[in-house]
């Protein structure tokens, strides 16, 4: 156990130390404000305060973990080793910056509570983030910093055996629309066919006709390929289905259609199934509750995971609604147009509510890549190399590589050519879980 001496134990301090020391490094951590208890401890220990007590490992604290609410935090990012850091400390500190305050700033998404420019859907964008502006978005800096701390602890406590963790993969499949032509109802189908004719989209009209009469597979119906791929691996994919009502933003199939219900049940036989929260369900807990109950009635098990439509997060309300409905996992945290680490980590972390100053039970699984972001790379080789670079970065800190693909990107549309191979590349980046 690591014992930390500090002048004041706060919820922010407990939260941050436990993510870095326990979730990343696997070391239990405890805290004390009593000098005698600290001196008597004969294993891992460090102090986190303004001045060192003696010759122990000492990190000089920034005030952020001892504050409440939001304030104008001055941040000056500087290069350090092969990464970046901020919140500098003095010469006596074992690290040249306050690793814990800097990590809390990123994990709590402090900057997303501050005034910023949103996109057309009201989302926080990558270009507004400190990580993008200071060019460390491509690095899981919190995990990198944690391993630097581990090295310092190892130097001081040579006999302590540190636990090891392994690189893992969490494939996520997002289903905003299960079928492109099928299961849309008479009015939507007829209206779509009329539009095809008037806009001279004759190939679309032909494909629609062939699908509806059963001569051709729907272009979005890639679920057989997905479940066959799942059978090759022991670790589970998680598939998020949108089942909300038809609206301006959400145009999925009607959940009252038996074919759609059967599809969800069949996928749930092989993969984990979660709820893709509808656009209007993001801000209306009544709609969210209705969608949750509907999904549970289909899968016959308690809903544990969700992902928001359009990857939109309204902090803190989006997450408070999930917590109130006892949804345990969120897979929304990430950027749509950029690859990288939105919260600075590739380790799942608990949501900290800055308004209530409390750690919550909601586990955030931040994704580092979504299929749409790979479209910025025109060649298949460039896409493959971008994935390899991200995978290598996560492997360096034995983290979790989380990536989101949509069901339609496994179809035959030209712009998604090669995405089945990219998905397989991710799955095969870990030897663990591969079936013979």
XYZ file of C-alpha atoms in Angstrom:
436
model
C 0.000 0.000 0.000
C 1.126 3.544 -0.790
C 0.665 5.974 2.091
C 0.350 9.634 1.149
C 0.954 12.420 3.647
C -0.922 15.630 2.928
C -2.064 18.641 4.931
C -5.700 18.170 3.845
C -7.612 15.195 2.460
C -10.177 16.267 -0.143
C -12.511 14.395 -2.527
C -10.456 15.668 -5.477
C -7.258 14.365 -3.936
C -8.705 10.903 -3.218
C -10.188 10.672 -6.705
C -6.994 11.593 -8.565
C -4.586 9.513 -6.498
C -6.802 6.464 -6.836
C -6.962 6.780 -10.618
C -3.208 7.169 -11.009
C -2.001 4.848 -8.269
C -4.727 2.187 -8.195
C -6.406 2.127 -11.623
C -3.230 2.643 -13.646
C -0.424 1.322 -11.426
C -2.453 -1.212 -9.430
C -1.266 0.059 -6.038
C -3.755 0.547 -3.169
C -3.431 4.039 -1.704
C -4.239 5.525 1.682
C -3.926 9.031 3.112
C -2.867 10.595 6.402
C -2.503 14.045 7.896
C -0.567 12.647 10.866
C 3.221 12.924 10.602
C 3.857 10.137 13.122
C 1.742 7.663 11.153
C 3.589 8.603 7.981
C 7.020 8.146 9.561
C 6.049 4.746 11.023
C 4.889 3.384 7.638
C 7.562 0.980 6.364
C 6.431 0.539 2.736
C 5.633 2.818 -0.208
C 5.062 6.401 0.881
C 5.230 9.947 -0.422
C 4.202 13.428 0.668
C 1.954 15.776 -1.247
C 2.004 19.199 0.343
C 3.951 22.488 0.241
C 7.227 21.372 1.874
C 8.917 17.962 2.305
C 9.042 16.482 5.791
C 12.464 14.893 5.363
C 14.053 13.003 2.464
C 10.891 11.163 1.358
C 9.467 11.231 -2.167
C 7.830 14.637 -2.284
C 5.488 16.202 -4.855
C 4.834 19.877 -4.276
C 1.121 20.472 -4.629
C -0.748 22.928 -6.804
C -3.865 24.351 -5.144
C -6.306 22.753 -7.610
C -6.970 19.615 -5.545
C -7.702 21.707 -2.449
C -10.155 24.090 -4.097
C -13.896 23.815 -4.612
C -15.850 24.884 -7.665
C -14.351 26.420 -10.782
C -11.743 29.148 -11.025
C -9.565 30.759 -13.683
C -6.686 28.287 -13.681
C -3.466 29.583 -15.162
C -1.857 26.906 -17.315
C 1.584 27.046 -18.868
C 2.386 23.870 -20.801
C 6.063 22.967 -21.168
C 7.956 20.061 -22.785
C 9.126 17.318 -20.432
C 10.971 14.173 -21.475
C 9.023 12.894 -24.492
C 5.740 14.516 -23.480
C 4.250 17.742 -22.073
C 3.359 18.853 -18.560
C 1.828 21.783 -16.663
C 1.432 23.112 -13.101
C 5.227 23.397 -12.421
C 6.718 22.653 -9.013
C 9.996 23.624 -7.322
C 13.422 22.003 -7.224
C 12.656 19.907 -4.136
C 9.788 18.108 -5.888
C 10.463 14.627 -7.288
C 8.657 15.660 -10.479
C 8.940 19.083 -12.155
C 5.151 19.439 -12.170
C 2.141 18.469 -10.068
C 1.127 15.204 -11.773
C -2.021 14.944 -9.658
C -3.433 18.429 -10.252
C -2.662 18.184 -13.982
C -4.323 14.767 -14.174
C -7.393 15.996 -12.302
C -7.746 18.909 -14.720
C -7.880 16.471 -17.640
C -9.912 13.664 -16.039
C -12.598 15.918 -14.579
C -12.917 17.658 -17.974
C -12.466 20.929 -16.098
C -12.072 22.850 -19.356
C -15.475 21.666 -20.604
C -17.168 23.504 -17.724
C -15.401 26.748 -18.647
C -16.693 29.079 -21.414
C -15.898 27.682 -24.864
C -17.164 27.698 -28.443
C -19.445 24.764 -29.271
C -20.123 23.228 -32.672
C -23.516 23.209 -34.432
C -24.711 20.300 -32.260
C -23.601 21.940 -29.019
C -20.548 19.730 -28.581
C -17.142 20.505 -27.099
C -14.678 20.171 -29.975
C -11.110 18.919 -30.093
C -9.822 22.281 -31.302
C -11.108 23.942 -28.107
C -9.117 21.577 -25.886
C -5.841 22.326 -24.153
C -4.450 19.047 -25.496
C -5.049 20.086 -29.105
C -3.766 23.631 -28.652
C -0.610 22.435 -26.890
C -0.073 19.417 -29.148
C -0.427 16.525 -26.711
C -3.832 15.196 -27.841
C -2.136 12.157 -29.400
C -0.645 11.050 -26.065
C -2.293 9.430 -23.010
C -0.360 11.869 -20.827
C -2.000 10.820 -17.552
C -0.843 7.216 -18.057
C 2.611 8.350 -19.213
C 2.958 10.543 -16.127
C 1.806 7.645 -13.910
C 4.583 5.417 -15.234
C 7.120 8.172 -14.564
C 5.885 8.243 -10.966
C 6.171 4.451 -10.836
C 9.828 4.693 -11.925
C 10.565 7.131 -9.074
C 8.844 4.836 -6.563
C 10.788 1.830 -7.870
C 14.071 3.672 -7.398
C 13.234 4.432 -3.776
C 11.536 1.146 -2.848
C 13.519 -1.510 -4.724
C 12.064 -4.479 -2.857
C 8.432 -3.615 -3.604
C 6.903 -5.758 -6.341
C 4.651 -3.683 -8.547
C 1.670 -5.415 -10.178
C 1.573 -5.558 -13.966
C -1.339 -4.851 -16.247
C -1.778 -5.836 -19.870
C -2.788 -4.031 -23.030
C -6.397 -4.709 -23.987
C -8.868 -3.839 -26.731
C -12.477 -2.681 -26.401
C -14.215 -2.771 -29.792
C -17.396 -0.693 -29.946
C -19.955 -0.931 -32.751
C -22.411 1.934 -33.072
C -25.755 1.267 -34.798
C -27.624 4.534 -35.488
C -29.475 2.802 -38.339
C -29.675 -0.977 -38.525
C -31.025 -1.140 -42.088
C -30.821 1.414 -44.880
C -33.828 0.204 -46.857
C -35.589 -2.450 -44.755
C -37.950 -1.960 -41.837
C -38.752 1.709 -42.473
C -42.543 1.425 -42.754
C -44.718 2.055 -45.775
C -44.619 5.873 -45.815
C -40.846 6.185 -45.386
C -40.205 3.445 -47.950
C -42.590 4.913 -50.523
C -41.285 8.434 -49.940
C -37.692 7.260 -50.339
C -38.471 5.497 -53.596
C -40.198 8.605 -54.999
C -37.197 10.737 -54.050
C -34.858 8.288 -55.783
C -36.821 8.646 -59.011
C -37.167 12.462 -58.945
C -33.477 12.926 -58.080
C -32.498 10.414 -60.763
C -30.820 8.160 -58.210
C -31.644 5.133 -60.307
C -29.030 2.868 -58.741
C -30.434 3.656 -55.302
C -33.936 2.872 -56.578
C -32.711 -0.423 -58.037
C -30.893 -1.391 -54.823
C -33.926 -0.469 -52.723
C -36.181 -2.642 -54.872
C -33.798 -5.607 -54.797
C -33.446 -5.414 -51.005
C -37.156 -5.067 -50.339
C -37.952 -8.072 -52.531
C -35.255 -10.156 -50.836
C -32.869 -10.484 -53.775
C -30.092 -8.490 -52.143
C -28.750 -7.899 -48.603
C -29.434 -4.473 -47.105
C -26.208 -2.383 -47.336
C -26.260 -1.648 -43.590
C -26.969 -5.261 -42.625
C -23.440 -6.342 -41.673
C -24.457 -8.106 -38.476
C -23.719 -11.630 -39.652
C -20.142 -10.573 -40.405
C -19.897 -8.865 -36.989
C -21.136 -11.911 -35.054
C -18.880 -14.243 -37.052
C -15.935 -12.003 -36.197
C -16.988 -12.008 -32.529
C -16.874 -15.811 -32.501
C -13.130 -15.636 -33.230
C -12.332 -13.754 -29.993
C -12.984 -14.303 -26.303
C -13.202 -10.605 -25.396
C -16.605 -9.113 -26.109
C -17.559 -6.444 -28.608
C -20.164 -4.007 -27.355
C -22.907 -3.022 -29.816
C -25.028 0.096 -29.212
C -28.471 0.157 -30.826
C -30.524 3.314 -31.251
C -34.137 2.477 -30.394
C -35.527 5.976 -29.808
C -38.455 7.492 -31.669
C -37.995 8.772 -35.220
C -37.005 12.463 -35.232
C -35.064 15.093 -37.154
C -31.837 13.688 -35.700
C -32.599 10.009 -35.203
C -33.813 7.989 -38.172
C -33.376 4.394 -37.104
C -35.808 1.571 -37.734
C -39.030 1.277 -35.756
C -38.384 -0.679 -32.571
C -41.942 -2.037 -32.748
C -40.997 -4.045 -35.841
C -40.375 -7.676 -34.915
C -37.478 -7.959 -37.380
C -35.549 -5.199 -35.574
C -36.241 -6.733 -32.163
C -35.068 -10.132 -33.431
C -31.876 -8.549 -34.727
C -31.036 -7.043 -31.331
C -31.740 -10.368 -29.607
C -29.564 -12.301 -32.049
C -26.632 -9.880 -31.648
C -27.030 -10.057 -27.856
C -26.471 -13.824 -28.056
C -22.848 -13.163 -29.037
C -21.918 -9.571 -28.121
C -22.713 -7.215 -25.277
C -25.559 -4.893 -26.200
C -25.911 -1.325 -24.984
C -28.241 1.617 -25.565
C -27.450 4.395 -28.016
C -29.291 7.267 -26.340
C -31.431 9.264 -28.785
C -30.693 12.933 -29.406
C -33.731 14.080 -27.418
C -33.021 11.519 -24.714
C -29.734 13.274 -23.926
C -31.457 16.101 -22.061
C -34.749 14.460 -21.108
C -34.424 11.828 -18.407
C -38.029 10.714 -19.033
C -37.184 9.751 -22.630
C -33.943 8.120 -21.512
C -35.780 6.066 -18.889
C -38.285 4.890 -21.490
C -35.511 3.829 -23.883
C -33.649 2.036 -21.093
C -36.731 0.030 -20.101
C -37.428 -0.872 -23.724
C -33.898 -2.154 -24.268
C -34.035 -4.195 -21.057
C -37.301 -5.764 -22.145
C -35.635 -6.843 -25.411
C -32.363 -8.202 -24.008
C -33.855 -9.529 -20.729
C -30.966 -8.190 -18.682
C -30.206 -4.961 -16.850
C -28.764 -2.247 -19.076
C -25.207 -1.432 -18.004
C -23.771 0.642 -20.856
C -24.820 3.540 -23.043
C -23.461 5.835 -25.717
C -24.934 9.185 -26.736
C -26.140 10.062 -30.225
C -23.742 12.315 -32.121
C -21.167 11.736 -29.331
C -22.714 14.704 -27.551
C -22.081 15.243 -23.836
C -23.650 18.051 -21.822
C -21.600 18.143 -18.638
C -22.632 17.411 -16.001
C -26.310 16.734 -16.803
C -25.789 13.979 -19.395
C -23.835 11.931 -16.886
C -26.075 12.749 -13.925
C -29.036 11.303 -15.832
C -27.123 8.069 -16.463
C -26.183 7.865 -12.785
C -29.772 8.450 -11.658
C -30.926 5.559 -13.857
C -28.068 3.372 -12.549
C -26.331 2.986 -15.919
C -22.777 1.999 -15.041
C -20.724 2.655 -18.180
C -20.520 5.451 -20.745
C -18.757 5.163 -24.117
C -19.288 8.701 -25.434
C -16.101 10.504 -24.375
C -13.971 11.202 -27.449
C -13.765 13.347 -30.573
C -15.450 12.701 -33.914
C -12.980 14.394 -36.250
C -9.694 13.764 -34.457
C -7.982 10.716 -33.057
C -6.487 11.074 -29.601
C -7.137 11.118 -25.881
C -9.914 13.544 -24.893
C -9.409 13.020 -21.163
C -5.669 12.354 -21.430
C -5.963 8.700 -20.441
C -6.475 5.255 -21.979
C -7.613 3.794 -18.660
C -11.372 3.795 -17.871
C -12.042 6.383 -15.152
C -14.891 7.389 -12.859
C -16.787 10.598 -13.566
C -16.069 13.355 -11.059
C -18.924 15.846 -10.674
C -17.283 19.252 -10.244
C -20.531 20.942 -9.171
C -21.175 18.457 -6.367
C -17.456 17.842 -5.678
C -17.898 14.100 -5.577
C -16.681 10.969 -7.319
C -19.564 9.138 -8.966
C -20.020 5.420 -9.797
C -20.234 6.104 -13.569
C -17.262 4.587 -15.394
C -16.133 6.514 -18.471
C -14.609 4.504 -21.330
C -13.028 7.195 -23.494
C -12.434 6.192 -27.108
C -9.276 7.147 -28.979
C -10.570 6.681 -32.505
C -13.835 6.592 -34.432
C -14.160 5.376 -38.016
C -15.153 8.841 -39.240
C -11.816 10.306 -38.081
C -9.937 7.793 -40.237
C -11.619 9.145 -43.373
C -9.272 12.150 -43.149
C -6.562 9.740 -44.312
C -7.173 9.107 -47.998
C -5.171 5.938 -48.593
C -5.700 2.583 -46.931
C -2.021 2.578 -45.925
C -2.384 5.935 -44.145
C -5.430 4.668 -42.240
C -3.576 1.506 -41.246
C -0.523 3.463 -40.090
C -2.648 5.866 -38.030
C -4.204 2.887 -36.253
C -0.792 1.283 -35.728
C 0.508 4.501 -34.193
C -2.440 4.750 -31.794
C -2.198 1.074 -30.842
C 1.544 1.392 -30.212
C 0.950 4.474 -28.025
C -1.614 2.636 -25.892
C 0.554 -0.476 -25.684
C 3.424 1.603 -24.281
C 1.379 2.189 -21.123
C -0.513 -1.141 -21.154
C -3.801 0.700 -21.538
C -7.129 -0.067 -23.184
C -7.502 0.745 -26.863
C -11.111 1.739 -27.431
C -12.309 2.322 -30.983
C -15.745 2.901 -32.495
C -16.928 1.517 -35.806
C -20.433 1.848 -37.251
C -22.281 -1.122 -38.712
C -22.470 0.567 -42.122
C -18.677 0.978 -42.413
C -18.454 -2.811 -42.883
C -20.681 -2.578 -45.971
C -19.784 -2.145 -49.624
C -19.955 1.650 -49.918
C -16.814 2.940 -51.649
C -15.706 5.366 -48.945
C -15.687 2.556 -46.362
C -13.553 0.236 -48.460
C -11.003 -1.600 -46.332
C -12.651 -0.908 -42.964
C -13.257 -4.593 -42.310
C -9.481 -5.075 -42.498
C -8.918 -2.113 -40.171
C -11.325 -3.586 -37.631
C -9.532 -6.935 -37.848
C -6.199 -5.142 -37.428
C -7.407 -3.721 -34.106
C -8.730 -7.071 -32.879
C -5.479 -8.839 -33.717
C -3.344 -6.221 -31.944
C -3.730 -8.280 -28.773
C -2.921 -11.980 -28.527
C -5.142 -12.398 -25.491
C -8.595 -13.666 -26.319
C -7.840 -15.003 -29.806
C -9.610 -18.301 -30.391
C -8.035 -21.120 -32.358
